[in-house]
C-alpha positions as YAML, in Angstrom:
chain: A
units: angstrom
residues:
- id: 1
  name: UNK
  ca: [7.26, 18.89, -75.46]
- id: 2
  name: UNK
  ca: [6.04, 20.93, -72.65]
- id: 3
  name: UNK
  ca: [3.79, 18.98, -69.98]
- id: 4
  name: UNK
  ca: [0.75, 20.52, -69.36]
- id: 5
  name: UNK
  ca: [-0.10, 21.62, -65.93]
- id: 6
  name: UNK
  ca: [-3.12, 19.63, -64.45]
- id: 7
  name: UNK
  ca: [-4.54, 21.40, -60.80]
- id: 8
  name: UNK
  ca: [-5.44, 18.77, -58.27]
- id: 9
  name: UNK
  ca: [-8.77, 18.14, -57.95]
- id: 10
  name: UNK
  ca: [-10.49, 17.85, -54.49]
- id: 11
  name: UNK
  ca: [-10.35, 14.29, -52.66]
- id: 12
  name: UNK
  ca: [-13.06, 12.20, -52.62]
- id: 13
  name: UNK
  ca: [-15.65, 11.97, -49.66]
- id: 14
  name: UNK
  ca: [-14.14, 8.62, -48.73]
- id: 15
  name: UNK
  ca: [-10.68, 9.92, -48.21]
- id: 16
  name: UNK
  ca: [-12.11, 13.01, -46.10]
- id: 17
  name: UNK
  ca: [-13.97, 10.54, -43.86]
- id: 18
  name: UNK
  ca: [-11.06, 8.32, -43.35]
- id: 19
  name: UNK
  ca: [-8.71, 11.34, -42.44]
- id: 20
  name: UNK
  ca: [-11.37, 12.46, -39.99]
- id: 21
  name: UNK
  ca: [-11.64, 8.96, -38.32]
- id: 22
  name: UNK
  ca: [-8.10, 8.76, -37.99]
- id: 23
  name: UNK
  ca: [-7.72, 12.00, -36.27]
- id: 24
  name: UNK
  ca: [-10.60, 11.30, -34.23]
- id: 25
  name: UNK
  ca: [-9.54, 7.85, -33.15]
- id: 26
  name: UNK
  ca: [-5.87, 9.46, -32.23]
- id: 27
  name: UNK
  ca: [-7.93, 12.40, -29.91]
- id: 28
  name: UNK
  ca: [-9.83, 9.28, -28.45]
- id: 29
  name: UNK
  ca: [-6.85, 7.35, -27.58]
- id: 30
  name: UNK
  ca: [-5.13, 10.31, -26.22]
- id: 31
  name: UNK
  ca: [-8.20, 10.80, -24.02]
- id: 32
  name: UNK
  ca: [-8.63, 7.35, -22.98]
- id: 33
  name: UNK
  ca: [-4.93, 7.22, -22.12]
- id: 34
  name: UNK
  ca: [-5.44, 10.10, -19.89]
- id: 35
  name: UNK
  ca: [-8.13, 8.68, -17.99]
- id: 36
  name: UNK
  ca: [-6.28, 5.68, -17.59]
- id: 37
  name: UNK
  ca: [-3.35, 7.37, -16.20]
- id: 38
  name: UNK
  ca: [-5.30, 9.55, -13.94]
- id: 39
  name: UNK
  ca: [-7.30, 6.44, -12.43]
- id: 40
  name: UNK
  ca: [-4.06, 4.58, -11.91]
- id: 41
  name: UNK
  ca: [-2.45, 7.76, -10.29]
- id: 42
  name: UNK
  ca: [-5.57, 8.08, -8.16]
- id: 43
  name: UNK
  ca: [-5.36, 4.43, -7.15]
- id: 44
  name: UNK
  ca: [-1.90, 4.37, -6.11]
- id: 45
  name: UNK
  ca: [-2.34, 7.65, -4.03]
- id: 46
  name: UNK
  ca: [-5.38, 6.06, -2.33]
- id: 47
  name: UNK
  ca: [-3.25, 2.85, -1.47]
- id: 48
  name: UNK
  ca: [-0.44, 4.91, -0.41]
- id: 49
  name: UNK
  ca: [-2.80, 7.14, 1.71]
- id: 50
  name: UNK
  ca: [-4.42, 4.09, 3.26]
- id: 51
  name: UNK
  ca: [-0.90, 2.62, 3.94]
- id: 52
  name: UNK
  ca: [0.12, 5.75, 5.97]
- id: 53
  name: UNK
  ca: [-3.14, 5.50, 7.83]
- id: 54
  name: UNK
  ca: [-2.73, 1.70, 8.66]
- id: 55
  name: UNK
  ca: [0.69, 2.46, 9.89]
- id: 56
  name: UNK
  ca: [-0.39, 5.33, 12.13]
- id: 57
  name: UNK
  ca: [-3.02, 3.16, 13.57]
- id: 58
  name: UNK
  ca: [-0.39, 0.32, 14.24]
- id: 59
  name: UNK
  ca: [1.91, 2.69, 15.73]
- id: 60
  name: UNK
  ca: [-0.78, 4.08, 18.01]
- id: 61
  name: UNK
  ca: [-1.76, 0.65, 19.04]
- id: 62
  name: UNK
  ca: [1.71, -0.37, 19.71]
- id: 63
  name: UNK
  ca: [2.33, 2.77, 21.82]
- id: 64
  name: UNK
  ca: [-0.59, 1.87, 23.93]
- id: 65
  name: UNK
  ca: [0.42, -1.73, 24.36]
- id: 66
  name: UNK
  ca: [3.81, -0.45, 25.72]
- id: 67
  name: UNK
  ca: [2.32, 1.66, 28.06]
- id: 68
  name: UNK
  ca: [0.15, -1.27, 29.28]
- id: 69
  name: UNK
  ca: [3.08, -3.71, 29.66]
- id: 70
  name: UNK
  ca: [5.31, -0.89, 31.21]
- id: 71
  name: UNK
  ca: [2.14, -0.10, 33.87]
- id: 72
  name: UNK
  ca: [1.86, -3.54, 34.58]
- id: 73
  name: UNK
  ca: [5.51, -4.29, 35.27]
- id: 74
  name: UNK
  ca: [6.03, -1.57, 37.68]
- id: 75
  name: UNK
  ca: [3.00, -2.53, 39.71]
- id: 76
  name: UNK
  ca: [4.11, -6.17, 39.95]
- id: 77
  name: UNK
  ca: [7.98, -5.17, 40.80]
- id: 78
  name: UNK
  ca: [6.58, -2.82, 43.42]
- id: 79
  name: UNK
  ca: [4.45, -5.44, 45.03]
- id: 80
  name: UNK
  ca: [7.55, -7.95, 44.78]
- id: 81
  name: UNK
  ca: [9.82, -5.35, 46.37]
- id: 82
  name: UNK
  ca: [7.47, -4.59, 49.25]
- id: 83
  name: UNK
  ca: [6.98, -8.56, 49.92]
- id: 84
  name: UNK
  ca: [10.96, -9.05, 49.92]
- id: 85
  name: UNK
  ca: [11.58, -5.91, 52.39]
- id: 86
  name: UNK
  ca: [8.97, -7.62, 54.75]
- id: 87
  name: UNK
  ca: [10.42, -10.98, 54.33]
- id: 88
  name: UNK
  ca: [14.18, -10.04, 55.06]
- id: 89
  name: UNK
  ca: [13.52, -7.20, 57.55]
- id: 90
  name: UNK
  ca: [14.93, -7.74, 61.14]
- id: 91
  name: UNK
  ca: [12.65, -4.95, 62.40]
- id: 92
  name: UNK
  ca: [9.69, -6.75, 64.02]
- id: 93
  name: UNK
  ca: [7.83, -3.35, 64.88]
- id: 94
  name: UNK
  ca: [5.26, -3.34, 62.37]
- id: 95
  name: UNK
  ca: [4.47, 0.24, 62.72]
- id: 96
  name: UNK
  ca: [8.27, 1.26, 62.20]
- id: 97
  name: UNK
  ca: [8.46, -1.28, 59.22]
- id: 98
  name: UNK
  ca: [5.50, 0.02, 57.38]
- id: 99
  name: UNK
  ca: [6.66, 3.65, 57.71]
- id: 100
  name: UNK
  ca: [10.10, 2.56, 56.42]
- id: 101
  name: UNK
  ca: [8.73, 1.00, 53.44]
- id: 102
  name: UNK
  ca: [6.27, 4.07, 52.89]
- id: 103
  name: UNK
  ca: [9.32, 6.06, 52.90]
- id: 104
  name: UNK
  ca: [11.78, 4.17, 50.89]
- id: 105
  name: UNK
  ca: [10.09, 1.59, 48.53]
- id: 106
  name: UNK
  ca: [9.57, 3.21, 44.91]
- id: 107
  name: UNK
  ca: [6.29, 2.79, 42.82]
- id: 108
  name: UNK
  ca: [3.92, 2.83, 45.57]
- id: 109
  name: UNK
  ca: [1.95, 6.02, 43.88]
- id: 110
  name: UNK
  ca: [1.24, 3.47, 41.03]
- id: 111
  name: UNK
  ca: [-1.66, 2.23, 43.29]
- id: 112
  name: UNK
  ca: [-4.55, 3.71, 45.28]
- id: 113
  name: UNK
  ca: [-3.89, 1.53, 48.11]
- id: 114
  name: UNK
  ca: [-1.19, -0.56, 49.48]
- id: 115
  name: UNK
  ca: [-2.06, -2.75, 52.40]
- id: 116
  name: UNK
  ca: [-0.22, -5.48, 54.45]
- id: 117
  name: UNK
  ca: [-2.74, -7.57, 56.68]
- id: 118
  name: UNK
  ca: [-1.10, -10.25, 58.96]
- id: 119
  name: UNK
  ca: [-2.07, -12.57, 62.02]
- id: 120
  name: UNK
  ca: [-0.55, -10.87, 64.84]
- id: 121
  name: UNK
  ca: [-1.46, -13.66, 67.11]
- id: 122
  name: UNK
  ca: [-3.46, -16.79, 66.76]
- id: 123
  name: UNK
  ca: [-6.68, -15.62, 65.47]
- id: 124
  name: UNK
  ca: [-6.10, -12.16, 65.95]
- id: 125
  name: UNK
  ca: [-5.64, -10.10, 62.60]
- id: 126
  name: UNK
  ca: [-4.32, -6.67, 62.14]
- id: 127
  name: UNK
  ca: [-3.10, -4.52, 59.14]
- id: 128
  name: UNK
  ca: [-1.02, -1.66, 58.35]
- id: 129
  name: UNK
  ca: [-1.52, 0.89, 55.30]
- id: 130
  name: UNK
  ca: [1.59, 1.04, 53.60]
- id: 131
  name: UNK
  ca: [0.23, 3.58, 51.09]
- id: 132
  name: UNK
  ca: [-2.96, 5.37, 50.28]
- id: 133
  name: UNK
  ca: [-3.71, 8.12, 47.31]
- id: 134
  name: UNK
  ca: [-5.09, 11.28, 48.37]
- id: 135
  name: UNK
  ca: [-5.38, 12.41, 44.84]
- id: 136
  name: UNK
  ca: [-8.08, 10.30, 43.32]
- id: 137
  name: UNK
  ca: [-9.43, 12.94, 40.74]
- id: 138
  name: UNK
  ca: [-12.53, 10.68, 39.38]
- id: 139
  name: UNK
  ca: [-14.63, 9.76, 42.26]
- id: 140
  name: UNK
  ca: [-16.80, 7.37, 40.39]
- id: 141
  name: UNK
  ca: [-13.71, 5.11, 40.02]
- id: 142
  name: UNK
  ca: [-12.56, 5.53, 43.79]
- id: 143
  name: UNK
  ca: [-12.43, 2.10, 45.59]
- id: 144
  name: UNK
  ca: [-11.03, 1.40, 49.15]
- id: 145
  name: UNK
  ca: [-10.14, -2.00, 50.28]
- id: 146
  name: UNK
  ca: [-11.43, -2.29, 54.05]
- id: 147
  name: UNK
  ca: [-9.34, -4.79, 56.11]
- id: 148
  name: UNK
  ca: [-12.65, -6.42, 57.28]
- id: 149
  name: UNK
  ca: [-13.64, -9.78, 59.11]
- id: 150
  name: UNK
  ca: [-15.20, -10.52, 55.65]
- id: 151
  name: UNK
  ca: [-11.63, -10.00, 53.75]
- id: 152
  name: UNK
  ca: [-10.07, -12.22, 56.48]
- id: 153
  name: UNK
  ca: [-12.55, -14.95, 56.19]
- id: 154
  name: UNK
  ca: [-12.00, -14.84, 52.54]
- id: 155
  name: UNK
  ca: [-8.05, -15.07, 53.03]
- id: 156
  name: UNK
  ca: [-8.48, -17.99, 55.28]
- id: 157
  name: UNK
  ca: [-11.25, -19.97, 53.22]
- id: 158
  name: UNK
  ca: [-9.53, -19.32, 49.93]
- id: 159
  name: UNK
  ca: [-6.05, -20.76, 51.60]
- id: 160
  name: UNK
  ca: [-4.02, -17.71, 50.46]
- id: 161
  name: UNK
  ca: [-1.01, -18.62, 52.41]
- id: 162
  name: UNK
  ca: [-0.54, -21.93, 50.25]
- id: 163
  name: UNK
  ca: [0.55, -20.01, 47.27]
- id: 164
  name: UNK
  ca: [3.26, -17.34, 47.47]
- id: 165
  name: UNK
  ca: [3.20, -16.28, 43.71]
- id: 166
  name: UNK
  ca: [2.02, -13.04, 42.70]
- id: 167
  name: UNK
  ca: [-1.80, -13.08, 41.96]
- id: 168
  name: UNK
  ca: [-3.98, -10.76, 40.71]
- id: 169
  name: UNK
  ca: [-7.67, -10.38, 41.63]
- id: 170
  name: UNK
  ca: [-10.85, -8.42, 40.74]
- id: 171
  name: UNK
  ca: [-13.29, -10.10, 42.78]
- id: 172
  name: UNK
  ca: [-12.63, -8.71, 46.32]
- id: 173
  name: UNK
  ca: [-15.53, -7.26, 48.33]
- id: 174
  name: UNK
  ca: [-16.80, -4.07, 46.54]
- id: 175
  name: UNK
  ca: [-14.83, -4.69, 43.30]
- id: 176
  name: UNK
  ca: [-17.76, -3.72, 41.04]
- id: 177
  name: UNK
  ca: [-17.85, -3.02, 37.33]
- id: 178
  name: UNK
  ca: [-19.19, 0.50, 37.12]
- id: 179
  name: UNK
  ca: [-19.50, 3.41, 34.78]
- id: 180
  name: UNK
  ca: [-16.85, 5.91, 35.83]
- id: 181
  name: UNK
  ca: [-17.32, 8.14, 32.91]
- id: 182
  name: UNK
  ca: [-20.26, 9.13, 30.77]
- id: 183
  name: UNK
  ca: [-18.21, 11.01, 28.03]
- id: 184
  name: UNK
  ca: [-17.05, 8.77, 26.58]
- id: 185
  name: UNK
  ca: [-19.11, 6.22, 28.03]
- id: 186
  name: UNK
  ca: [-16.30, 4.17, 30.23]
- id: 187
  name: UNK
  ca: [-16.89, 1.02, 32.58]
- id: 188
  name: UNK
  ca: [-14.11, 0.16, 34.89]
- id: 189
  name: UNK
  ca: [-13.50, -2.56, 37.59]
- id: 190
  name: UNK
  ca: [-10.80, -2.11, 40.38]
- id: 191
  name: UNK
  ca: [-8.29, -4.90, 40.66]
- id: 192
  name: UNK
  ca: [-5.44, -5.94, 43.21]
- id: 193
  name: UNK
  ca: [-2.28, -7.59, 42.93]
- id: 194
  name: UNK
  ca: [-1.83, -10.11, 45.85]
- id: 195
  name: UNK
  ca: [1.36, -11.36, 47.35]
- id: 196
  name: UNK
  ca: [1.82, -13.74, 50.24]
- id: 197
  name: UNK
  ca: [5.14, -12.63, 51.90]
- id: 198
  name: UNK
  ca: [6.17, -16.31, 53.03]
- id: 199
  name: UNK
  ca: [4.35, -19.24, 52.10]
- id: 200
  name: UNK
  ca: [2.45, -21.02, 54.99]
- id: 201
  name: UNK
  ca: [3.13, -18.17, 57.09]
- id: 202
  name: UNK
  ca: [0.06, -15.96, 58.28]
- id: 203
  name: UNK
  ca: [2.12, -14.10, 60.76]
- id: 204
  name: UNK
  ca: [4.26, -12.70, 58.00]
- id: 205
  name: UNK
  ca: [1.12, -11.53, 56.20]
- id: 206
  name: UNK
  ca: [-0.14, -10.94, 52.92]
- id: 207
  name: UNK
  ca: [-0.09, -7.60, 50.58]
- id: 208
  name: UNK
  ca: [-2.75, -6.20, 48.58]
- id: 209
  name: UNK
  ca: [-1.99, -3.65, 46.03]
- id: 210
  name: UNK
  ca: [-5.27, -1.79, 44.83]
- id: 211
  name: UNK
  ca: [-5.21, -0.24, 41.38]
- id: 212
  name: UNK
  ca: [-7.47, 0.61, 38.46]
- id: 213
  name: UNK
  ca: [-7.25, 0.06, 34.80]
- id: 214
  name: UNK
  ca: [-6.97, 3.76, 34.53]
- id: 215
  name: UNK
  ca: [-3.82, 3.86, 36.42]
- id: 216
  name: UNK
  ca: [-2.53, 2.14, 33.48]
- id: 217
  name: UNK
  ca: [-3.73, 4.17, 30.76]
- id: 218
  name: UNK
  ca: [-1.99, 7.46, 29.84]
- id: 219
  name: UNK
  ca: [-4.88, 9.84, 29.88]
- id: 220
  name: UNK
  ca: [-2.92, 12.23, 27.59]
- id: 221
  name: UNK
  ca: [-2.27, 9.77, 24.90]
- id: 222
  name: UNK
  ca: [-6.02, 8.73, 25.20]
- id: 223
  name: UNK
  ca: [-6.99, 12.31, 24.71]
- id: 224
  name: UNK
  ca: [-4.99, 12.56, 21.50]
- id: 225
  name: UNK
  ca: [-6.15, 9.34, 19.84]
- id: 226
  name: UNK
  ca: [-9.83, 10.54, 18.77]
- id: 227
  name: UNK
  ca: [-9.81, 7.74, 16.30]
- id: 228
  name: UNK
  ca: [-10.24, 5.28, 19.18]
- id: 229
  name: UNK
  ca: [-13.74, 3.77, 19.07]
- id: 230
  name: UNK
  ca: [-13.28, 0.97, 21.45]
- id: 231
  name: UNK
  ca: [-11.04, -0.09, 24.29]
- id: 232
  name: UNK
  ca: [-11.64, -3.32, 25.98]
- id: 233
  name: UNK
  ca: [-9.50, -5.12, 28.94]
- id: 234
  name: UNK
  ca: [-10.75, -8.51, 29.83]
- id: 235
  name: UNK
  ca: [-9.48, -11.05, 32.50]
- id: 236
  name: UNK
  ca: [-9.42, -14.17, 30.39]
- id: 237
  name: UNK
  ca: [-9.21, -16.81, 33.33]
- id: 238
  name: UNK
  ca: [-12.06, -15.08, 35.31]
- id: 239
  name: UNK
  ca: [-14.21, -14.14, 32.18]
- id: 240
  name: UNK
  ca: [-14.49, -10.57, 33.68]
- id: 241
  name: UNK
  ca: [-14.35, -7.34, 31.90]
- id: 242
  name: UNK
  ca: [-11.95, -4.89, 33.46]
- id: 243
  name: UNK
  ca: [-12.38, -1.87, 31.56]
- id: 244
  name: UNK
  ca: [-14.39, -0.70, 28.33]
- id: 245
  name: UNK
  ca: [-14.30, 2.67, 26.64]
- id: 246
  name: UNK
  ca: [-16.89, 3.28, 23.77]
- id: 247
  name: UNK
  ca: [-16.43, 6.21, 21.74]
- id: 248
  name: UNK
  ca: [-18.72, 4.70, 19.32]
- id: 249
  name: UNK
  ca: [-21.69, 3.04, 21.12]
- id: 250
  name: UNK
  ca: [-24.21, 3.69, 18.52]
- id: 251
  name: UNK
  ca: [-21.83, 1.78, 16.12]
- id: 252
  name: UNK
  ca: [-22.11, 4.27, 13.36]
- id: 253
  name: UNK
  ca: [-18.43, 4.47, 12.61]
- id: 254
  name: UNK
  ca: [-16.57, 2.24, 10.12]
- id: 255
  name: UNK
  ca: [-13.73, 0.33, 12.03]
- id: 256
  name: UNK
  ca: [-10.61, 0.89, 10.00]
- id: 257
  name: UNK
  ca: [-8.04, -1.03, 12.25]
- id: 258
  name: UNK
  ca: [-8.16, -3.72, 14.99]
- id: 259
  name: UNK
  ca: [-5.41, -4.65, 17.33]
- id: 260
  name: UNK
  ca: [-5.30, -7.07, 20.11]
- id: 261
  name: UNK
  ca: [-2.88, -8.09, 22.76]
- id: 262
  name: UNK
  ca: [-2.74, -10.83, 25.44]
- id: 263
  name: UNK
  ca: [-0.76, -9.80, 28.79]
- id: 264
  name: UNK
  ca: [0.22, -11.75, 31.49]
- id: 265
  name: UNK
  ca: [-0.79, -10.29, 34.62]
- id: 266
  name: UNK
  ca: [0.04, -11.79, 37.81]
- id: 267
  name: UNK
  ca: [-0.98, -15.54, 37.51]
- id: 268
  name: UNK
  ca: [-3.62, -14.57, 35.12]
- id: 269
  name: UNK
  ca: [-3.77, -13.41, 31.54]
- id: 270
  name: UNK
  ca: [-5.67, -10.26, 30.24]
- id: 271
  name: UNK
  ca: [-6.85, -9.44, 26.72]
- id: 272
  name: UNK
  ca: [-6.53, -5.99, 25.62]
- id: 273
  name: UNK
  ca: [-8.64, -5.06, 22.28]
- id: 274
  name: UNK
  ca: [-8.25, -1.66, 20.47]
- id: 275
  name: UNK
  ca: [-10.37, -0.52, 17.83]
- id: 276
  name: UNK
  ca: [-9.87, 2.54, 15.72]
- id: 277
  name: UNK
  ca: [-12.59, 4.24, 13.79]
- id: 278
  name: UNK
  ca: [-11.87, 5.56, 10.15]
- id: 279
  name: UNK
  ca: [-10.62, 9.06, 10.19]
- id: 280
  name: UNK
  ca: [-13.07, 11.66, 8.53]
- id: 281
  name: UNK
  ca: [-10.35, 13.44, 6.70]
- id: 282
  name: UNK
  ca: [-8.82, 10.23, 5.18]
...
């Protein structure tokens, strides 16, 4: 017997609705999966970019720290060398001795002034200028130590010659904390390395190496670091600010990275704090 062909009827409304739900759910899952992958990729990229930025800040801070350390070390070594030359020299002519130091001792250009003050005879003090810079571009930052009776009195009263270790001072006459630049706002205080040539011997004298924080900062580096919002140097022992640069005085920028160093400077310790603002293109 031949089987009669029966055409298939259309599915019921329930089956059609099930197919639609199955298809719609699959599309929704694909869309949700795409959103999750996109969000994950964006998050990973954000972390990666943030990490790169942090590394850039850290590298810049470490570079600045290296420049500070090298600058301080160069100045300290120069003063120690001058002291050693004065101590071992057999030349008793102070003028000729000063000229020899001026010509042969390296690193004097790291200072604005290098002065040797000594007691030529009991109660009679004299001095020789071993070096003096003729090219101070920033007149607001210029400072000159005057070998006056006031300075001699300080040397005697503070008993300089009882200690022949290398010292750093920022409270000599006229060493004021003043604004040296208006853009960006910069405050600065001169300082001096001080070294007695021979302990308990005022006849051999004391050396003053006058400098400024600006001499320790590579200006070309600072000009390139437009993300530096604040740079501060403070003498911890003296509780005295030595330098402060504010690129964000209004406090409108977001601090993205902060780095601080403690450096041994002479017989003191300086704290250097650098703040970097968030880059606008990050």
